[in-house]
Tab-separated table of C-alpha atoms and ligand atoms in Angstrom:
chain	number	residue	atom	x	y	z
M	1	MET	CA	-47.139	-27.772	-44.465
M	2	HIS	CA	-50.869	-28.957	-45.177
M	3	GLU	CA	-52.353	-32.364	-44.281
M	4	GLN	CA	-52.902	-34.905	-47.694
M	5	TYR	CA	-56.116	-36.960	-47.605
M	6	ASP	CA	-57.455	-39.508	-50.532
M	7	ILE	CA	-60.607	-37.658	-49.637
M	8	VAL	CA	-62.180	-35.360	-47.217
M	9	ILE	CA	-65.822	-35.799	-46.048
M	10	LEU	CA	-68.297	-33.149	-44.866
M	11	GLY	CA	-70.383	-34.728	-42.075
M	12	ALA	CA	-70.349	-37.881	-39.768
M	13	GLY	CA	-74.024	-38.799	-40.139
M	14	ILE	CA	-74.643	-42.289	-40.991
M	15	ASN	CA	-73.718	-41.225	-44.694
M	16	GLY	CA	-70.547	-39.436	-44.160
M	17	VAL	CA	-69.360	-42.602	-41.438
M	18	SER	CA	-70.314	-45.503	-44.010
M	19	ILE	CA	-68.509	-43.529	-46.927
M	20	ALA	CA	-65.383	-43.372	-44.702
M	21	ARG	CA	-66.121	-47.098	-44.125
M	22	ALA	CA	-66.564	-48.178	-47.778
M	23	LEU	CA	-63.520	-46.163	-48.835
M	24	SER	CA	-61.317	-46.839	-45.881
M	25	LEU	CA	-61.479	-50.465	-46.374
M	26	ALA	CA	-60.516	-50.151	-50.362
M	27	GLY	CA	-56.998	-48.856	-48.542
M	28	LYS	CA	-57.922	-44.565	-49.136
M	29	ARG	CA	-56.414	-41.904	-46.300
M	30	VAL	CA	-60.138	-40.367	-45.487
M	31	LEU	CA	-61.246	-37.994	-43.195
M	32	ILE	CA	-64.491	-36.590	-41.722
M	33	LEU	CA	-64.962	-33.346	-40.856
M	34	GLU	CA	-67.960	-33.099	-38.115
M	35	ARG	CA	-68.709	-29.265	-36.743
M	36	ARG	CA	-70.374	-31.046	-33.714
M	37	GLU	CA	-70.803	-34.597	-32.936
M	38	ILE	CA	-70.930	-37.807	-34.822
M	39	ALA	CA	-74.280	-38.652	-35.453
M	40	ALA	CA	-75.438	-34.723	-34.314
M	41	GLY	CA	-78.014	-34.609	-37.128
M	42	ALA	CA	-80.976	-36.619	-38.633
M	43	SER	CA	-78.536	-39.467	-37.805
M	44	SER	CA	-79.980	-39.751	-33.974
M	45	HIS	CA	-83.427	-38.106	-34.855
M	46	SER	CA	-85.095	-40.464	-36.661
M	47	SER	CA	-88.116	-43.271	-36.527
M	48	ARG	CA	-85.177	-45.799	-35.770
M	49	LEU	CA	-86.811	-48.230	-38.533
M	50	ILE	CA	-84.495	-50.160	-40.989
M	51	HIS	CA	-87.329	-50.776	-43.396
M	52	GLY	CA	-87.552	-50.569	-46.856
M	53	GLY	CA	-90.858	-48.154	-46.546
M	54	LEU	CA	-93.899	-50.070	-47.059
M	55	ARG	CA	-95.935	-46.998	-47.752
M	56	TYR	CA	-93.253	-45.990	-50.978
M	57	LEU	CA	-95.236	-48.923	-52.769
M	58	GLU	CA	-98.217	-46.971	-53.250
M	59	ASN	CA	-95.720	-44.139	-55.253
M	60	TYR	CA	-94.997	-46.777	-57.186
M	61	GLU	CA	-91.031	-46.586	-55.912
M	62	PHE	CA	-90.113	-49.875	-56.264
M	63	THR	CA	-86.281	-49.532	-56.898
M	64	LEU	CA	-86.395	-47.762	-53.497
M	65	VAL	CA	-88.237	-49.973	-51.703
M	66	GLN	CA	-85.746	-53.398	-53.283
M	67	GLU	CA	-82.702	-51.634	-52.632
M	68	ALA	CA	-83.812	-50.502	-49.413
M	69	LEU	CA	-84.558	-54.377	-48.577
M	70	HIS	CA	-81.366	-55.320	-49.422
M	71	ASP	CA	-79.723	-52.714	-47.178
M	72	GLN	CA	-82.021	-54.081	-44.785
M	73	LYS	CA	-80.849	-57.774	-44.806
M	74	GLU	CA	-76.888	-56.122	-45.061
M	75	LEU	CA	-77.547	-54.427	-41.786
M	76	LEU	CA	-79.557	-57.207	-39.861
M	77	ASP	CA	-76.653	-59.395	-40.729
M	78	ARG	CA	-73.487	-56.899	-40.077
M	79	TYR	CA	-74.696	-55.441	-36.812
M	80	PRO	CA	-77.324	-58.519	-35.522
M	81	ASP	CA	-77.096	-56.851	-31.901
M	82	LEU	CA	-78.335	-53.462	-32.748
M	83	VAL	CA	-80.619	-54.316	-35.758
M	84	LYS	CA	-83.568	-56.438	-35.122
M	85	LEU	CA	-86.316	-58.045	-37.362
M	86	CYS	CA	-89.806	-56.919	-35.276
M	87	PRO	CA	-93.176	-57.861	-35.748
M	88	PHE	CA	-95.343	-54.473	-36.906
M	89	TYR	CA	-98.820	-54.465	-36.708
M	90	LEU	CA	-101.332	-52.974	-39.138
M	91	PRO	CA	-104.973	-52.725	-38.355
M	92	ILE	CA	-107.395	-51.554	-40.483
M	93	TYR	CA	-109.993	-49.304	-39.485
M	94	GLN	CA	-113.703	-48.218	-41.462
M	95	ASN	CA	-111.746	-44.836	-41.709
M	96	THR	CA	-108.589	-45.844	-43.450
M	97	SER	CA	-108.743	-44.608	-47.210
M	98	ARG	CA	-106.765	-47.755	-48.505
M	99	PRO	CA	-108.892	-50.586	-49.084
M	100	VAL	CA	-108.027	-54.061	-47.473
M	101	TRP	CA	-107.135	-56.083	-50.924
M	102	MET	CA	-104.679	-53.202	-51.509
M	103	ILE	CA	-103.025	-53.536	-48.120
M	104	ARG	CA	-103.065	-57.199	-48.385
M	105	ILE	CA	-101.010	-57.347	-51.524
M	106	GLY	CA	-98.700	-53.730	-50.832
M	107	LEU	CA	-97.827	-56.277	-47.770
M	108	TRP	CA	-97.628	-59.849	-49.718
M	109	LEU	CA	-94.885	-57.730	-52.305
M	110	TYR	CA	-92.757	-55.874	-49.518
M	111	GLY	CA	-92.966	-59.737	-47.911
M	112	LEU	CA	-91.417	-61.049	-51.122
M	113	LEU	CA	-89.147	-57.996	-51.914
M	114	ALA	CA	-87.259	-58.530	-47.769
M	115	GLY	CA	-86.765	-62.080	-48.524
M	116	HIS	CA	-86.537	-62.667	-44.849
M	117	GLY	CA	-88.886	-65.363	-44.748
M	118	HIS	CA	-91.478	-64.104	-42.474
M	119	THR	CA	-94.839	-64.246	-44.563
M	120	PRO	CA	-97.363	-61.047	-44.247
M	121	SER	CA	-100.541	-62.900	-42.553
M	122	LYS	CA	-104.052	-61.420	-41.283
M	123	ILE	CA	-104.387	-61.794	-38.072
M	124	PRO	CA	-107.621	-62.381	-35.380
M	125	MET	CA	-109.068	-59.073	-34.554
M	126	ALA	CA	-109.600	-60.659	-30.827
M	127	GLU	CA	-105.635	-61.759	-30.686
M	128	PHE	CA	-105.061	-58.046	-31.627
M	129	SER	CA	-107.347	-56.599	-28.834
M	130	SER	CA	-105.805	-59.044	-26.238
M	131	LEU	CA	-102.033	-58.353	-27.525
M	132	PHE	CA	-103.103	-54.158	-27.617
M	133	PRO	CA	-105.549	-53.591	-24.860
M	134	ALA	CA	-105.087	-50.006	-25.236
M	135	LEU	CA	-106.631	-50.021	-28.927
M	136	ARG	CA	-109.970	-49.501	-29.169
M	137	THR	CA	-111.559	-52.032	-31.317
M	138	GLU	CA	-115.027	-50.041	-32.822
M	139	GLY	CA	-114.902	-49.446	-36.567
M	140	LEU	CA	-111.718	-52.299	-36.772
M	141	LYS	CA	-111.964	-54.036	-39.992
M	142	ALA	CA	-109.295	-56.435	-40.281
M	143	VAL	CA	-105.436	-56.795	-39.129
M	144	PHE	CA	-102.408	-57.977	-40.831
M	145	HIS	CA	-98.694	-58.527	-39.330
M	146	TYR	CA	-95.878	-58.304	-40.545
M	147	TYR	CA	-92.123	-58.067	-39.785
M	148	ASP	CA	-89.713	-54.737	-40.299
M	149	GLY	CA	-86.440	-53.750	-39.065
M	150	LYS	CA	-86.001	-51.108	-35.895
M	151	THR	CA	-82.585	-50.011	-34.636
M	152	ASP	CA	-80.853	-47.696	-32.068
M	153	ASP	CA	-79.633	-45.040	-34.586
M	154	LYS	CA	-77.727	-43.201	-32.787
M	155	ALA	CA	-75.700	-46.124	-31.452
M	156	LEU	CA	-75.733	-47.370	-35.408
M	157	THR	CA	-73.610	-44.443	-36.941
M	158	HIS	CA	-71.068	-44.880	-34.068
M	159	ARG	CA	-70.751	-48.109	-34.362
M	160	ILE	CA	-69.865	-47.372	-38.296
M	161	ALA	CA	-67.748	-44.772	-37.476
M	162	GLU	CA	-65.708	-47.106	-34.947
M	163	GLU	CA	-65.747	-49.261	-37.996
M	164	ALA	CA	-63.981	-46.676	-40.316
M	165	VAL	CA	-61.651	-45.652	-38.003
M	166	SER	CA	-60.616	-49.214	-37.191
M	167	VAL	CA	-59.539	-48.996	-40.640
M	168	GLY	CA	-58.273	-45.671	-41.209
M	169	THR	CA	-60.528	-43.262	-41.608
M	170	THR	CA	-59.613	-39.848	-39.261
M	171	ILE	CA	-62.914	-38.102	-37.933
M	172	ARG	CA	-62.229	-34.928	-36.290
M	173	GLU	CA	-65.621	-33.320	-34.576
M	174	HIS	CA	-66.155	-29.955	-33.328
M	175	THR	CA	-64.096	-29.348	-36.586
M	176	LEU	CA	-65.617	-27.371	-40.146
M	177	PRO	CA	-64.045	-25.822	-42.999
M	178	THR	CA	-63.712	-22.253	-42.402
M	179	ALA	CA	-62.524	-22.092	-46.031
M	180	ILE	CA	-62.581	-24.751	-49.560
M	181	THR	CA	-60.635	-23.416	-52.681
M	182	PHE	CA	-59.981	-25.471	-55.992
M	183	GLY	CA	-56.529	-25.611	-56.990
M	184	LYS	CA	-55.340	-26.810	-60.257
M	185	GLU	CA	-54.218	-30.172	-58.242
M	186	LYS	CA	-55.926	-30.579	-54.662
M	187	ILE	CA	-58.655	-28.624	-53.316
M	188	LYS	CA	-57.082	-26.788	-50.423
M	189	ILE	CA	-59.718	-27.163	-46.902
M	190	GLN	CA	-58.863	-24.051	-43.698
M	191	THR	CA	-60.578	-25.496	-40.913
M	192	ASN	CA	-61.975	-23.559	-37.692
M	193	ASP	CA	-58.749	-25.066	-35.834
M	194	THR	CA	-56.640	-23.595	-37.913
M	195	HIS	CA	-55.872	-27.310	-39.683
M	196	HIS	CA	-54.681	-26.691	-43.384
M	197	ILE	CA	-56.219	-29.758	-46.003
M	198	GLU	CA	-55.354	-30.785	-49.622
M	199	THR	CA	-57.304	-33.534	-51.357
M	200	PRO	CA	-58.546	-34.217	-54.855
M	201	VAL	CA	-61.659	-35.242	-53.828
M	202	LEU	CA	-64.132	-33.429	-51.176
M	203	ILE	CA	-67.789	-35.446	-50.620
M	204	ASN	CA	-70.498	-33.182	-48.723
M	205	ALA	CA	-72.161	-35.518	-46.800
M	206	THR	CA	-73.695	-32.933	-44.429
M	207	GLY	CA	-77.558	-33.816	-44.889
M	208	ALA	CA	-80.082	-31.028	-44.508
M	209	TRP	CA	-77.309	-28.681	-44.064
M	210	VAL	CA	-75.853	-29.268	-47.911
M	211	ASP	CA	-77.131	-26.098	-49.542
M	212	GLU	CA	-76.262	-23.797	-46.622
M	213	VAL	CA	-72.777	-25.384	-47.241
M	214	ASN	CA	-73.079	-24.626	-50.933
M	215	THR	CA	-74.237	-21.282	-50.913
M	216	ALA	CA	-71.210	-20.783	-48.058
M	217	PHE	CA	-68.373	-21.992	-50.265
M	218	ALA	CA	-70.039	-21.167	-54.048
M	219	LEU	CA	-70.131	-25.033	-54.547
M	220	PRO	CA	-71.144	-25.980	-57.782
M	221	SER	CA	-74.197	-28.266	-57.261
M	222	SER	CA	-77.278	-29.980	-59.134
M	223	PHE	CA	-79.833	-30.113	-56.739
M	224	THR	CA	-81.600	-28.290	-54.074
M	225	ILE	CA	-83.319	-29.506	-51.191
M	226	GLU	CA	-86.973	-29.009	-49.383
M	227	LYS	CA	-86.187	-29.234	-45.343
M	228	LEU	CA	-88.678	-31.803	-44.344
M	229	SER	CA	-88.506	-31.528	-40.482
M	230	GLY	CA	-90.542	-34.685	-38.604
M	231	ILE	CA	-91.004	-34.651	-34.802
M	232	HIS	CA	-91.384	-37.588	-32.094
M	233	LEU	CA	-93.153	-37.735	-28.720
M	234	VAL	CA	-92.193	-39.643	-25.952
M	235	PHE	CA	-93.553	-41.476	-23.457
M	236	ASN	CA	-92.323	-42.613	-20.468
M	237	LYS	CA	-94.729	-45.555	-20.261
M	238	VAL	CA	-95.566	-48.420	-22.821
M	239	LEU	CA	-98.688	-48.629	-24.423
M	240	ILE	CA	-98.417	-51.207	-26.921
M	241	PRO	CA	-96.327	-54.329	-27.092
M	242	GLU	CA	-95.055	-53.808	-30.659
M	243	PRO	CA	-94.550	-51.487	-33.147
M	244	LEU	CA	-98.210	-50.078	-35.048
M	245	ILE	CA	-98.793	-48.225	-38.398
M	246	LEU	CA	-101.606	-46.248	-38.013
M	247	GLN	CA	-103.094	-43.630	-40.802
M	248	ALA	CA	-103.553	-40.414	-40.116
M	249	THR	CA	-107.146	-38.558	-40.936
M	250	ASP	CA	-104.949	-36.832	-43.456
M	251	GLY	CA	-104.069	-39.861	-45.279
M	252	ARG	CA	-100.490	-40.115	-43.733
M	253	VAL	CA	-99.337	-43.064	-41.575
M	254	PHE	CA	-97.478	-42.586	-38.665
M	255	PHE	CA	-96.296	-45.257	-36.336
M	256	MET	CA	-96.284	-45.684	-32.493
M	257	ILE	CA	-93.203	-47.673	-31.267
M	258	PRO	CA	-92.427	-49.472	-28.039
M	259	GLU	CA	-88.839	-49.324	-26.808
M	260	GLN	CA	-87.080	-50.116	-23.431
M	261	GLY	CA	-90.069	-49.160	-21.182
M	262	ARG	CA	-90.750	-46.142	-23.152
M	263	THR	CA	-93.164	-45.238	-26.322
M	264	LEU	CA	-92.297	-43.243	-29.424
M	265	ILE	CA	-95.142	-41.906	-31.697
M	266	GLY	CA	-94.111	-40.031	-34.864
M	267	THR	CA	-93.943	-38.533	-37.086
M	268	THR	CA	-94.315	-35.688	-39.076
M	269	GLU	CA	-93.898	-33.627	-42.193
M	270	ARG	CA	-93.232	-29.998	-42.326
M	271	SER	CA	-91.263	-27.858	-44.911
M	272	GLU	CA	-89.109	-25.339	-43.317
M	273	LYS	CA	-88.035	-22.509	-45.111
M	274	GLY	CA	-84.981	-21.389	-42.637
M	275	ASN	CA	-81.631	-22.615	-42.016
M	276	VAL	CA	-81.459	-26.481	-40.347
M	277	ASP	CA	-79.806	-24.465	-36.807
M	278	GLN	CA	-83.589	-21.924	-36.466
M	279	ILE	CA	-85.737	-25.528	-37.136
M	280	ARG	CA	-87.705	-25.305	-34.343
M	281	ILE	CA	-90.416	-27.860	-33.129
M	282	ASP	CA	-93.597	-26.218	-33.889
M	283	PRO	CA	-96.361	-27.294	-31.099
M	284	GLU	CA	-98.610	-27.774	-34.301
M	285	ASP	CA	-96.776	-30.828	-34.972
M	286	ILE	CA	-97.443	-31.719	-31.052
M	287	ALA	CA	-101.279	-31.704	-30.676
M	288	TYR	CA	-101.277	-33.255	-34.420
M	289	LEU	CA	-99.643	-36.314	-33.182
M	290	LEU	CA	-101.713	-36.606	-29.954
M	291	MET	CA	-104.730	-36.226	-31.662
M	292	GLN	CA	-104.043	-38.405	-34.115
M	293	SER	CA	-103.042	-41.422	-31.441
M	294	ASN	CA	-106.141	-40.555	-29.438
M	295	ALA	CA	-108.312	-41.622	-31.954
M	296	TYR	CA	-107.025	-44.710	-31.631
M	297	LEU	CA	-106.236	-44.930	-27.831
M	298	ILE	CA	-109.063	-46.104	-25.348
M	299	ASN	CA	-107.497	-43.759	-22.655
M	300	PRO	CA	-106.436	-40.843	-24.381
M	301	LEU	CA	-102.916	-39.164	-24.289
M	302	LYS	CA	-102.265	-35.886	-23.094
M	303	GLU	CA	-99.707	-32.923	-23.506
M	304	GLU	CA	-98.510	-33.783	-19.576
M	305	ASP	CA	-97.829	-36.902	-20.595
M	306	ILE	CA	-95.128	-36.160	-22.977
M	307	THR	CA	-91.852	-36.641	-21.502
M	308	ASP	CA	-89.715	-35.882	-24.418
M	309	VAL	CA	-90.216	-34.179	-28.126
M	310	PHE	CA	-87.331	-34.295	-30.600
M	311	ILE	CA	-87.135	-33.220	-33.975
M	312	GLY	CA	-84.956	-33.733	-37.059
M	313	THR	CA	-84.694	-32.708	-40.411
M	314	ARG	CA	-84.305	-34.614	-43.761
M	315	PRO	CA	-82.671	-33.455	-46.712
M	316	ILE	CA	-85.241	-34.318	-49.753
M	317	ILE	CA	-84.701	-33.550	-53.283
M	318	LYS	CA	-86.993	-30.845	-54.247
M	319	SER	CA	-89.543	-31.866	-56.534
M	320	THR	CA	-93.129	-30.706	-57.349
M	321	LYS	CA	-94.981	-33.043	-55.305
M	322	ASP	CA	-96.286	-32.347	-52.287
M	323	PRO	CA	-93.917	-33.884	-49.097
M	324	THR	CA	-95.626	-37.703	-48.790
M	325	HIS	CA	-95.192	-37.960	-51.952
M	326	MET	CA	-91.346	-36.596	-52.388
M	327	SER	CA	-89.211	-39.265	-53.263
M	328	ARG	CA	-87.011	-40.441	-50.294
M	329	GLU	CA	-84.540	-41.824	-53.020
M	330	TYR	CA	-80.660	-40.172	-53.024
M	331	LYS	CA	-78.878	-38.570	-55.322
M	332	LEU	CA	-74.849	-38.578	-55.736
M	333	ASP	CA	-74.473	-35.433	-57.246
M	334	LEU	CA	-70.421	-35.218	-58.850
M	335	HIS	CA	-68.804	-32.623	-60.456
M	336	THR	CA	-64.888	-32.651	-61.822
M	337	ILE	CA	-63.137	-28.818	-61.012
M	338	GLY	CA	-59.739	-29.449	-62.805
M	339	LYS	CA	-58.347	-32.764	-61.546
M	340	ASN	CA	-60.786	-32.298	-57.887
M	341	LYS	CA	-63.852	-34.668	-57.967
M	342	LEU	CA	-66.736	-32.369	-55.734
M	343	LEU	CA	-69.684	-34.674	-54.974
M	344	HIS	CA	-73.036	-34.086	-52.696
M	345	ILE	CA	-75.066	-36.732	-51.299
M	346	TYR	CA	-78.615	-35.534	-51.686
M	347	GLY	CA	-81.543	-37.186	-49.497
M	348	GLY	CA	-81.232	-40.934	-48.463
M	349	LYS	CA	-82.517	-42.727	-45.320
M	350	LEU	CA	-80.623	-44.526	-42.747
M	351	THR	CA	-81.522	-47.608	-44.249
M	352	THR	CA	-79.757	-47.110	-47.434
M	353	SER	CA	-76.342	-45.817	-46.268
M	354	PRO	CA	-75.055	-49.483	-46.928
M	355	SER	CA	-75.917	-48.759	-51.068
M	356	LEU	CA	-75.101	-45.461	-51.050
M	357	ALA	CA	-71.550	-46.140	-49.406
M	358	ARG	CA	-70.841	-48.520	-51.977
M	359	ASN	CA	-71.814	-46.572	-54.748
M	360	VAL	CA	-69.650	-43.783	-53.835
M	361	ALA	CA	-66.898	-45.859	-53.292
M	362	LYS	CA	-67.610	-47.640	-56.840
M	363	ILE	CA	-66.629	-43.648	-57.883
M	364	PHE	CA	-63.700	-43.780	-56.198
M	365	CYS	CA	-62.115	-46.957	-56.002
E	401	LIG	C1	-87.829	-37.076	-38.668
E	401	LIG	C2	-87.539	-38.587	-39.267
E	401	LIG	C3	-87.376	-39.772	-38.997
E	401	LIG	C4	-86.548	-40.659	-39.862
E	401	LIG	N1	-86.781	-41.607	-39.857
E	401	LIG	C5	-86.341	-42.952	-40.347
E	401	LIG	C6	-86.343	-44.315	-40.569
E	401	LIG	O1	-87.008	-44.734	-39.700
E	401	LIG	N2	-85.415	-44.904	-40.820
E	401	LIG	C7	-84.919	-44.721	-41.738
E	401	LIG	O2	-83.808	-45.179	-42.724
E	401	LIG	N3	-84.508	-43.453	-42.265
E	401	LIG	C8	-85.014	-42.401	-41.270
E	401	LIG	N4	-84.596	-40.717	-41.603
E	401	LIG	C9	-83.925	-40.252	-42.659
E	401	LIG	C10	-82.632	-40.720	-41.822
E	401	LIG	O3	-82.612	-40.451	-40.623
E	401	LIG	C11	-81.439	-39.409	-42.536
E	401	LIG	O4	-81.931	-40.022	-43.641
E	401	LIG	C12	-80.204	-40.215	-42.678
E	401	LIG	O5	-79.934	-39.845	-41.052
E	401	LIG	C13	-79.567	-38.752	-42.975
E	401	LIG	O6	-77.938	-39.119	-42.452
E	401	LIG	P1	-76.547	-37.942	-43.104
E	401	LIG	O7	-75.618	-38.615	-42.832
E	401	LIG	O8	-77.034	-37.766	-44.660
E	401	LIG	O9	-77.245	-36.878	-42.644
E	401	LIG	P2	-77.155	-36.343	-41.095
E	401	LIG	O10	-77.644	-37.525	-39.886
E	401	LIG	O11	-77.929	-34.918	-40.726
E	401	LIG	O12	-75.515	-35.969	-40.525
E	401	LIG	C14	-75.113	-34.442	-41.139
E	401	LIG	C15	-73.861	-34.457	-40.456
E	401	LIG	O13	-73.252	-33.214	-41.082
E	401	LIG	C16	-73.092	-32.174	-40.195
E	401	LIG	N5	-72.595	-30.625	-40.974
E	401	LIG	C17	-73.389	-30.008	-40.716
E	401	LIG	N6	-72.836	-29.030	-41.752
E	401	LIG	C18	-71.213	-29.419	-41.345
E	401	LIG	C19	-70.280	-28.300	-41.563
E	401	LIG	N7	-70.396	-27.593	-42.538
E	401	LIG	N8	-68.876	-29.058	-41.424
E	401	LIG	C20	-68.750	-29.719	-40.953
E	401	LIG	N9	-70.246	-30.613	-40.890
E	401	LIG	C21	-71.316	-30.771	-41.109
E	401	LIG	C22	-73.782	-31.929	-39.487
E	401	LIG	O14	-73.284	-31.875	-37.619
E	401	LIG	C23	-74.254	-33.555	-39.331
E	401	LIG	O15	-73.885	-34.484	-37.966
E	401	LIG	C24	-86.116	-40.448	-40.933
E	401	LIG	C25	-85.764	-38.888	-40.773
E	401	LIG	C26	-86.039	-37.735	-40.195
E	401	LIG	C27	-85.732	-36.414	-39.970
């Protein structure tokens, strides 16, 4: 006897559970197969920002920023206990390659697109140094202040999963497909716990594993991804009172984020060639973040101060650009096979999960 579902989703990251929630709300019978636990992948290893991505304005990715800020508003409204608007500080030092006027215009545009009514502003340097005594002030040219969203990525993904379940989604953790075959009418899925499932729609929302799933089951696809790992360092002390955005010596930006008595510093970008499960923290990335942070801190951080390091992998659609400039936009890759539909989710951010889910629901509802 085969279990019947309208839609089967592989992967219970933020995208998988958001899609399931949207489809179940529209009355579909949805099953998620998650090979580990809910939020086991990038959705619990991110920088935890619900943001439009100020730096993407530099790449002229206005649509991405606007859509993400629209999604930010939706997440702020839907989960006020989990997604909060916070003040972010952007100090401009002499080594900053971006001119002050450009940052001012970028922030003004960002505030306008966000539409939350908090206007970015320049703050007096004396105010900054009294708020951030851990930071050096030599070479400081200006300090800007703007608002952006912060969350707990794992808790947010779990909350959306709970909502999906409450409207009818079934989630099976520690379950993965062992065979996928396309029949005339239905897709047949066999799982490691010997379930036999039939569905006319399969959605591959396995994040950084998307290509590996496609290869394992010979699924057709239009894109491939660049696996871009990123690490965060965790310190069991509060270095700063509010989030800071800083420029690294290579022109990238990185964050220092206070959270519950700790400080999070990240992130990095490393193109990975092997399988996602074999990706490991590279000591060079730890040294990089320490060096970049210490360029701004009065009392340098040492490796012994690090209490945790975590790594996540972003699934970025491959292009000829360097990793920092590859678009963070998502793509929905739909294939029709007989009467069946196969949809791959490529890329995306925590922040854009609401619009991604809405766009997927438009295809199937
Ligand atoms: C370092 C870093 C920092 C980031 N910072 C931010 C940020 O500040 N703000 C933001 O908006 N975004 C950020 N992102 C991006 C964001 O984390 C991801 O875009 C998002 O979490 C992707 O969600 P997902 O559901 O597509 O993938 P994932 O969360 O990776 O979920 C995929 C799931 O599929 C499962 N899976 C894999 N293979 C199978 C299989 N064969 N069968 C069943 N299940 C399978 C995995 O176990 C996993 O749970 C960051 C990402 C990284 C790596």
